[in-house]
PDB file of C-alpha atoms in Angstrom:
ATOM      1  CA  MET A 264      78.295  19.388  59.387  1.00  0.00           C
ATOM      2  CA  LEU A 265      76.979  20.993  62.578  1.00  0.00           C
ATOM      3  CA  GLU A 266      77.034  17.621  64.324  1.00  0.00           C
ATOM      4  CA  GLY A 267      80.708  17.083  63.467  1.00  0.00           C
ATOM      5  CA  THR A 268      81.645  20.558  64.667  1.00  0.00           C
ATOM      6  CA  GLN A 269      80.047  20.007  68.047  1.00  0.00           C
ATOM      7  CA  GLY A 270      81.809  16.659  68.384  1.00  0.00           C
ATOM      8  CA  ASN A 271      85.177  18.242  67.653  1.00  0.00           C
ATOM      9  CA  ARG A 272      84.571  21.083  70.054  1.00  0.00           C
ATOM     10  CA  LYS A 273      83.728  18.649  72.873  1.00  0.00           C
ATOM     11  CA  GLY A 274      86.832  16.588  72.162  1.00  0.00           C
ATOM     12  CA  GLN A 275      89.094  19.659  72.039  1.00  0.00           C
ATOM     13  CA  LYS A 276      88.214  21.321  75.334  1.00  0.00           C
ATOM     14  CA  SER A 277      91.176  23.208  76.629  1.00  0.00           C
ATOM     15  CA  PRO A 278      92.260  22.757  80.245  1.00  0.00           C
ATOM     16  CA  GLU A 279      91.226  26.366  80.915  1.00  0.00           C
ATOM     17  CA  GLU A 280      87.643  25.509  79.943  1.00  0.00           C
ATOM     18  CA  LEU A 281      87.749  22.611  82.388  1.00  0.00           C
ATOM     19  CA  GLY A 282      88.655  25.068  85.155  1.00  0.00           C
ATOM     20  CA  GLU A 283      85.537  27.081  84.385  1.00  0.00           C
ATOM     21  CA  ARG A 284      83.210  24.140  85.058  1.00  0.00           C
ATOM     22  CA  SER A 285      81.386  23.897  88.377  1.00  0.00           C
ATOM     23  CA  ARG A 286      81.411  20.078  88.536  1.00  0.00           C
ATOM     24  CA  LEU A 287      84.166  17.685  87.509  1.00  0.00           C
ATOM     25  CA  TRP A 288      82.893  14.108  87.552  1.00  0.00           C
ATOM     26  CA  ASN A 289      85.432  12.669  85.102  1.00  0.00           C
ATOM     27  CA  HIS A 290      88.679  11.422  86.650  1.00  0.00           C
ATOM     28  CA  LYS A 291      90.850  12.496  83.726  1.00  0.00           C
ATOM     29  CA  ASP A 292      89.338  15.997  83.718  1.00  0.00           C
ATOM     30  CA  SER A 293      89.941  16.309  87.461  1.00  0.00           C
ATOM     31  CA  PHE A 294      93.488  15.064  87.016  1.00  0.00           C
ATOM     32  CA  SER A 295      94.075  17.650  84.275  1.00  0.00           C
ATOM     33  CA  ILE A 296      92.793  20.449  86.514  1.00  0.00           C
ATOM     34  CA  LEU A 297      94.998  19.467  89.437  1.00  0.00           C
ATOM     35  CA  ASN A 298      98.050  18.604  87.380  1.00  0.00           C
ATOM     36  CA  GLY A 299      97.821  21.864  85.435  1.00  0.00           C
ATOM     37  CA  LYS A 300      97.080  23.889  88.583  1.00  0.00           C
ATOM     38  CA  ILE A 301      94.149  25.568  86.838  1.00  0.00           C
ATOM     39  CA  GLY A 302      91.394  25.041  89.387  1.00  0.00           C
ATOM     40  CA  THR A 303      89.174  28.081  89.896  1.00  0.00           C
ATOM     41  CA  ARG A 304      86.629  29.314  92.415  1.00  0.00           C
ATOM     42  CA  LYS A 305      83.894  28.105  90.051  1.00  0.00           C
ATOM     43  CA  ILE A 306      84.617  24.437  90.835  1.00  0.00           C
ATOM     44  CA  ARG A 307      82.269  23.114  93.501  1.00  0.00           C
ATOM     45  CA  VAL A 308      82.492  19.349  92.860  1.00  0.00           C
ATOM     46  CA  LEU A 309      85.576  17.282  92.072  1.00  0.00           C
ATOM     47  CA  VAL A 310      85.837  13.495  91.732  1.00  0.00           C
ATOM     48  CA  LEU A 311      89.210  11.779  91.343  1.00  0.00           C
ATOM     49  CA  ASP A 312      90.133   8.113  91.650  1.00  0.00           C
ATOM     50  CA  MET A 313      93.854   7.707  91.078  1.00  0.00           C
ATOM     51  CA  HIS A 314      93.316   3.957  90.796  1.00  0.00           C
ATOM     52  CA  PHE A 315      91.885   4.593  87.320  1.00  0.00           C
ATOM     53  CA  LEU A 316      94.898   6.679  86.326  1.00  0.00           C
ATOM     54  CA  LYS A 317      97.679   4.392  87.580  1.00  0.00           C
ATOM     55  CA  GLU A 318      98.093   2.796  84.163  1.00  0.00           C
ATOM     56  CA  ASP A 319     100.233   5.714  83.030  1.00  0.00           C
ATOM     57  CA  GLU A 320     102.963   5.716  85.678  1.00  0.00           C
ATOM     58  CA  SER A 321     104.641   8.812  84.257  1.00  0.00           C
ATOM     59  CA  GLU A 322     101.497  10.877  84.914  1.00  0.00           C
ATOM     60  CA  TRP A 323     101.125   9.330  88.388  1.00  0.00           C
ATOM     61  CA  ASN A 324     104.674  10.237  89.447  1.00  0.00           C
ATOM     62  CA  ARG A 325     104.551  13.736  87.997  1.00  0.00           C
ATOM     63  CA  PHE A 326     101.248  14.623  89.632  1.00  0.00           C
ATOM     64  CA  TRP A 327     101.521  13.649  93.292  1.00  0.00           C
ATOM     65  CA  PRO A 328     102.340  15.285  95.594  1.00  0.00           C
ATOM     66  CA  THR A 329     103.812  18.448  94.069  1.00  0.00           C
ATOM     67  CA  ALA A 330     100.711  19.878  92.374  1.00  0.00           C
ATOM     68  CA  ALA A 331      98.003  18.548  94.656  1.00  0.00           C
ATOM     69  CA  LEU A 332      97.845  21.078  97.463  1.00  0.00           C
ATOM     70  CA  LYS A 333      98.901  24.088  95.420  1.00  0.00           C
ATOM     71  CA  SER A 334      96.182  23.628  92.819  1.00  0.00           C
ATOM     72  CA  ARG A 335      93.400  23.245  95.391  1.00  0.00           C
ATOM     73  CA  ARG A 336      94.128  26.738  96.735  1.00  0.00           C
ATOM     74  CA  GLY A 337      92.334  28.182  93.719  1.00  0.00           C
ATOM     75  CA  MET A 338      89.244  26.071  94.422  1.00  0.00           C
ATOM     76  CA  SER A 339      88.065  27.936  97.497  1.00  0.00           C
ATOM     77  CA  ASN A 340      84.379  27.171  96.799  1.00  0.00           C
ATOM     78  CA  LEU A 341      84.845  23.401  96.567  1.00  0.00           C
ATOM     79  CA  GLN A 342      82.000  21.780  98.518  1.00  0.00           C
ATOM     80  CA  LEU A 343      82.035  18.135  97.421  1.00  0.00           C
ATOM     81  CA  LEU A 344      85.261  16.185  97.091  1.00  0.00           C
ATOM     82  CA  GLN A 345      85.349  12.496  96.291  1.00  0.00           C
ATOM     83  CA  ILE A 346      88.843  11.038  96.047  1.00  0.00           C
ATOM     84  CA  SER A 347      90.263   7.551  96.156  1.00  0.00           C
ATOM     85  CA  HIS A 348      93.780   6.111  96.252  1.00  0.00           C
ATOM     86  CA  VAL A 349      95.171   9.613  96.746  1.00  0.00           C
ATOM     87  CA  GLN A 350      98.230  10.266  98.887  1.00  0.00           C
ATOM     88  CA  LEU A 351      99.092  13.832  99.785  1.00  0.00           C
ATOM     89  CA  CYS A 352     102.369  14.926 101.293  1.00  0.00           C
ATOM     90  CA  GLY A 353     102.945  17.983 103.386  1.00  0.00           C
ATOM     91  CA  ASP A 354     100.489  19.839 105.547  1.00  0.00           C
ATOM     92  CA  TYR A 355      96.731  20.063 105.137  1.00  0.00           C
ATOM     93  CA  LYS A 356      96.431  23.796 105.834  1.00  0.00           C
ATOM     94  CA  SER A 357      95.637  24.542 102.199  1.00  0.00           C
ATOM     95  CA  PHE A 358      93.076  21.744 101.896  1.00  0.00           C
ATOM     96  CA  PRO A 359      89.633  23.189 100.978  1.00  0.00           C
ATOM     97  CA  LYS A 360      88.045  24.575 104.149  1.00  0.00           C
ATOM     98  CA  GLY A 361      84.453  24.933 102.922  1.00  0.00           C
ATOM     99  CA  LEU A 362      83.898  21.260 102.165  1.00  0.00           C
ATOM    100  CA  ARG A 363      80.447  19.994 103.068  1.00  0.00           C
ATOM    101  CA  TRP A 364      80.892  16.464 101.714  1.00  0.00           C
ATOM    102  CA  LEU A 365      84.179  14.531 101.726  1.00  0.00           C
ATOM    103  CA  HIS A 366      84.518  10.943 100.591  1.00  0.00           C
ATOM    104  CA  TRP A 367      88.139   9.759 100.741  1.00  0.00           C
ATOM    105  CA  SER A 368      88.396   6.050 100.054  1.00  0.00           C
ATOM    106  CA  HIS A 369      91.702   4.420 100.991  1.00  0.00           C
ATOM    107  CA  PHE A 370      92.846   7.345 103.170  1.00  0.00           C
ATOM    108  CA  PRO A 371      96.510   6.392 103.695  1.00  0.00           C
ATOM    109  CA  LEU A 372      97.267   7.877 107.137  1.00  0.00           C
ATOM    110  CA  GLN A 373      96.780   6.292 110.563  1.00  0.00           C
ATOM    111  CA  ARG A 374      95.310   9.482 112.017  1.00  0.00           C
ATOM    112  CA  ILE A 375      93.690  12.634 110.690  1.00  0.00           C
ATOM    113  CA  PRO A 376      96.203  15.510 110.825  1.00  0.00           C
ATOM    114  CA  ASN A 377      95.424  18.353 113.249  1.00  0.00           C
ATOM    115  CA  ASP A 378      95.601  20.963 110.475  1.00  0.00           C
ATOM    116  CA  PHE A 379      92.998  19.117 108.365  1.00  0.00           C
ATOM    117  CA  SER A 380      89.920  21.373 108.542  1.00  0.00           C
ATOM    118  CA  LEU A 381      86.710  19.332 108.792  1.00  0.00           C
ATOM    119  CA  ASP A 382      84.593  21.962 110.566  1.00  0.00           C
ATOM    120  CA  LYS A 383      81.881  22.418 107.931  1.00  0.00           C
ATOM    121  CA  LEU A 384      81.432  18.793 106.900  1.00  0.00           C
ATOM    122  CA  VAL A 385      77.925  17.380 106.806  1.00  0.00           C
ATOM    123  CA  ALA A 386      79.020  13.999 105.406  1.00  0.00           C
ATOM    124  CA  LEU A 387      82.348  12.242 105.850  1.00  0.00           C
ATOM    125  CA  GLY A 388      83.111   8.922 104.210  1.00  0.00           C
ATOM    126  CA  MET A 389      86.490   7.257 104.630  1.00  0.00           C
ATOM    127  CA  PRO A 390      85.995   3.603 103.702  1.00  0.00           C
ATOM    128  CA  TYR A 391      88.993   1.282 103.402  1.00  0.00           C
ATOM    129  CA  SER A 392      91.156   3.687 105.378  1.00  0.00           C
ATOM    130  CA  CYS A 393      94.214   3.004 107.498  1.00  0.00           C
ATOM    131  CA  LEU A 394      92.953   5.125 110.397  1.00  0.00           C
ATOM    132  CA  LYS A 395      93.393   3.580 113.831  1.00  0.00           C
ATOM    133  CA  LYS A 396      91.505   6.342 115.643  1.00  0.00           C
ATOM    134  CA  VAL A 397      88.673   8.346 114.166  1.00  0.00           C
ATOM    135  CA  LEU A 398      88.667  12.106 114.708  1.00  0.00           C
ATOM    136  CA  ASN A 399      91.340  11.712 117.375  1.00  0.00           C
ATOM    137  CA  GLY A 400      91.923  15.080 119.002  1.00  0.00           C
ATOM    138  CA  THR A 401      89.356  16.724 116.725  1.00  0.00           C
ATOM    139  CA  LYS A 402      86.621  18.773 118.292  1.00  0.00           C
ATOM    140  CA  CYS A 403      83.071  17.608 117.738  1.00  0.00           C
ATOM    141  CA  LEU A 404      81.957  18.366 114.223  1.00  0.00           C
ATOM    142  CA  VAL A 405      78.703  20.228 114.824  1.00  0.00           C
ATOM    143  CA  PHE A 406      77.391  19.925 111.253  1.00  0.00           C
ATOM    144  CA  LEU A 407      78.337  16.261 110.719  1.00  0.00           C
ATOM    145  CA  LYS A 408      75.267  14.109 110.056  1.00  0.00           C
ATOM    146  CA  ILE A 409      76.693  11.130 108.151  1.00  0.00           C
ATOM    147  CA  LEU A 410      79.872   9.247 109.014  1.00  0.00           C
ATOM    148  CA  ASN A 411      80.910   6.246 106.914  1.00  0.00           C
ATOM    149  CA  LEU A 412      83.751   4.208 108.374  1.00  0.00           C
ATOM    150  CA  SER A 413      83.110   1.009 106.418  1.00  0.00           C
ATOM    151  CA  HIS A 414      85.902  -1.518 105.959  1.00  0.00           C
ATOM    152  CA  PHE A 415      88.141  -0.045 108.672  1.00  0.00           C
ATOM    153  CA  HIS A 416      90.330  -3.018 109.514  1.00  0.00           C
ATOM    154  CA  TYR A 417      92.427  -1.181 112.120  1.00  0.00           C
ATOM    155  CA  LEU A 418      89.614   0.435 114.104  1.00  0.00           C
ATOM    156  CA  PHE A 419      89.156  -1.051 117.601  1.00  0.00           C
ATOM    157  CA  GLU A 420      86.689   1.470 119.053  1.00  0.00           C
ATOM    158  CA  THR A 421      84.813   4.572 118.024  1.00  0.00           C
ATOM    159  CA  PRO A 422      85.112   7.890 119.810  1.00  0.00           C
ATOM    160  CA  ASP A 423      82.248   9.178 121.936  1.00  0.00           C
ATOM    161  CA  PHE A 424      79.757  10.705 119.520  1.00  0.00           C
ATOM    162  CA  SER A 425      77.198  11.634 122.191  1.00  0.00           C
ATOM    163  CA  SER A 426      77.818  15.368 121.825  1.00  0.00           C
ATOM    164  CA  CYS A 427      77.608  15.198 118.027  1.00  0.00           C
ATOM    165  CA  GLN A 428      74.507  15.265 115.855  1.00  0.00           C
ATOM    166  CA  ILE A 429      75.355  12.206 113.737  1.00  0.00           C
ATOM    167  CA  SER A 430      72.169  10.681 112.348  1.00  0.00           C
ATOM    168  CA  ARG A 431      73.828   7.937 110.299  1.00  0.00           C
ATOM    169  CA  LEU A 432      76.909   5.991 111.389  1.00  0.00           C
ATOM    170  CA  ILE A 433      78.040   3.290 108.946  1.00  0.00           C
ATOM    171  CA  LEU A 434      80.441   0.674 110.322  1.00  0.00           C
ATOM    172  CA  LYS A 435      80.095  -2.107 107.740  1.00  0.00           C
ATOM    173  CA  ASN A 436      82.814  -4.764 107.835  1.00  0.00           C
ATOM    174  CA  CYS A 437      84.953  -3.216 110.592  1.00  0.00           C
ATOM    175  CA  THR A 438      86.421  -6.601 111.488  1.00  0.00           C
ATOM    176  CA  ARG A 439      88.357  -5.549 114.627  1.00  0.00           C
ATOM    177  CA  LEU A 440      85.814  -3.132 116.054  1.00  0.00           C
ATOM    178  CA  ALA A 441      85.153  -4.142 119.661  1.00  0.00           C
ATOM    179  CA  LYS A 442      83.534  -1.045 121.178  1.00  0.00           C
ATOM    180  CA  VAL A 443      81.095   1.563 119.873  1.00  0.00           C
ATOM    181  CA  ASN A 444      80.775   4.586 122.170  1.00  0.00           C
TER     182      ASN A 444
END
């Protein structure tokens, strides 16, 4: 009987309980947090791949972009964000500012917006992105150690990283890359 009770309790977690977790590794849990705008300061890790959720088009259309930025405002302690196939509309002012690790696969824009705060990043991964210029107009990221630009098919040259402290630069399968500064 105890075993069945625990199973039911796990299966019946309310969205509010999800918001009290510190790490959200499950895509559906992350989607529920963002869609319900119930993210809290307790959340430090969030993983979301919208590619896995596209099967239900009604959820996809209802979620992005209206809830995305508003719900992240409550997650001021978010340090690790791994997202894929996510398109955000509007400004990036309310994007989490304390991020230390950002992995955004299939970043849809051609340049990183000026109001996108990357100051505290230690690791930045943006594979399969549409960026044509990396960190264009962005000041040197003093904490950045790892930069993954794999599968950039529109990248022709890298910026000058000589004033940065990057210890690992990953440029796998950048088919049009002609110049590394």
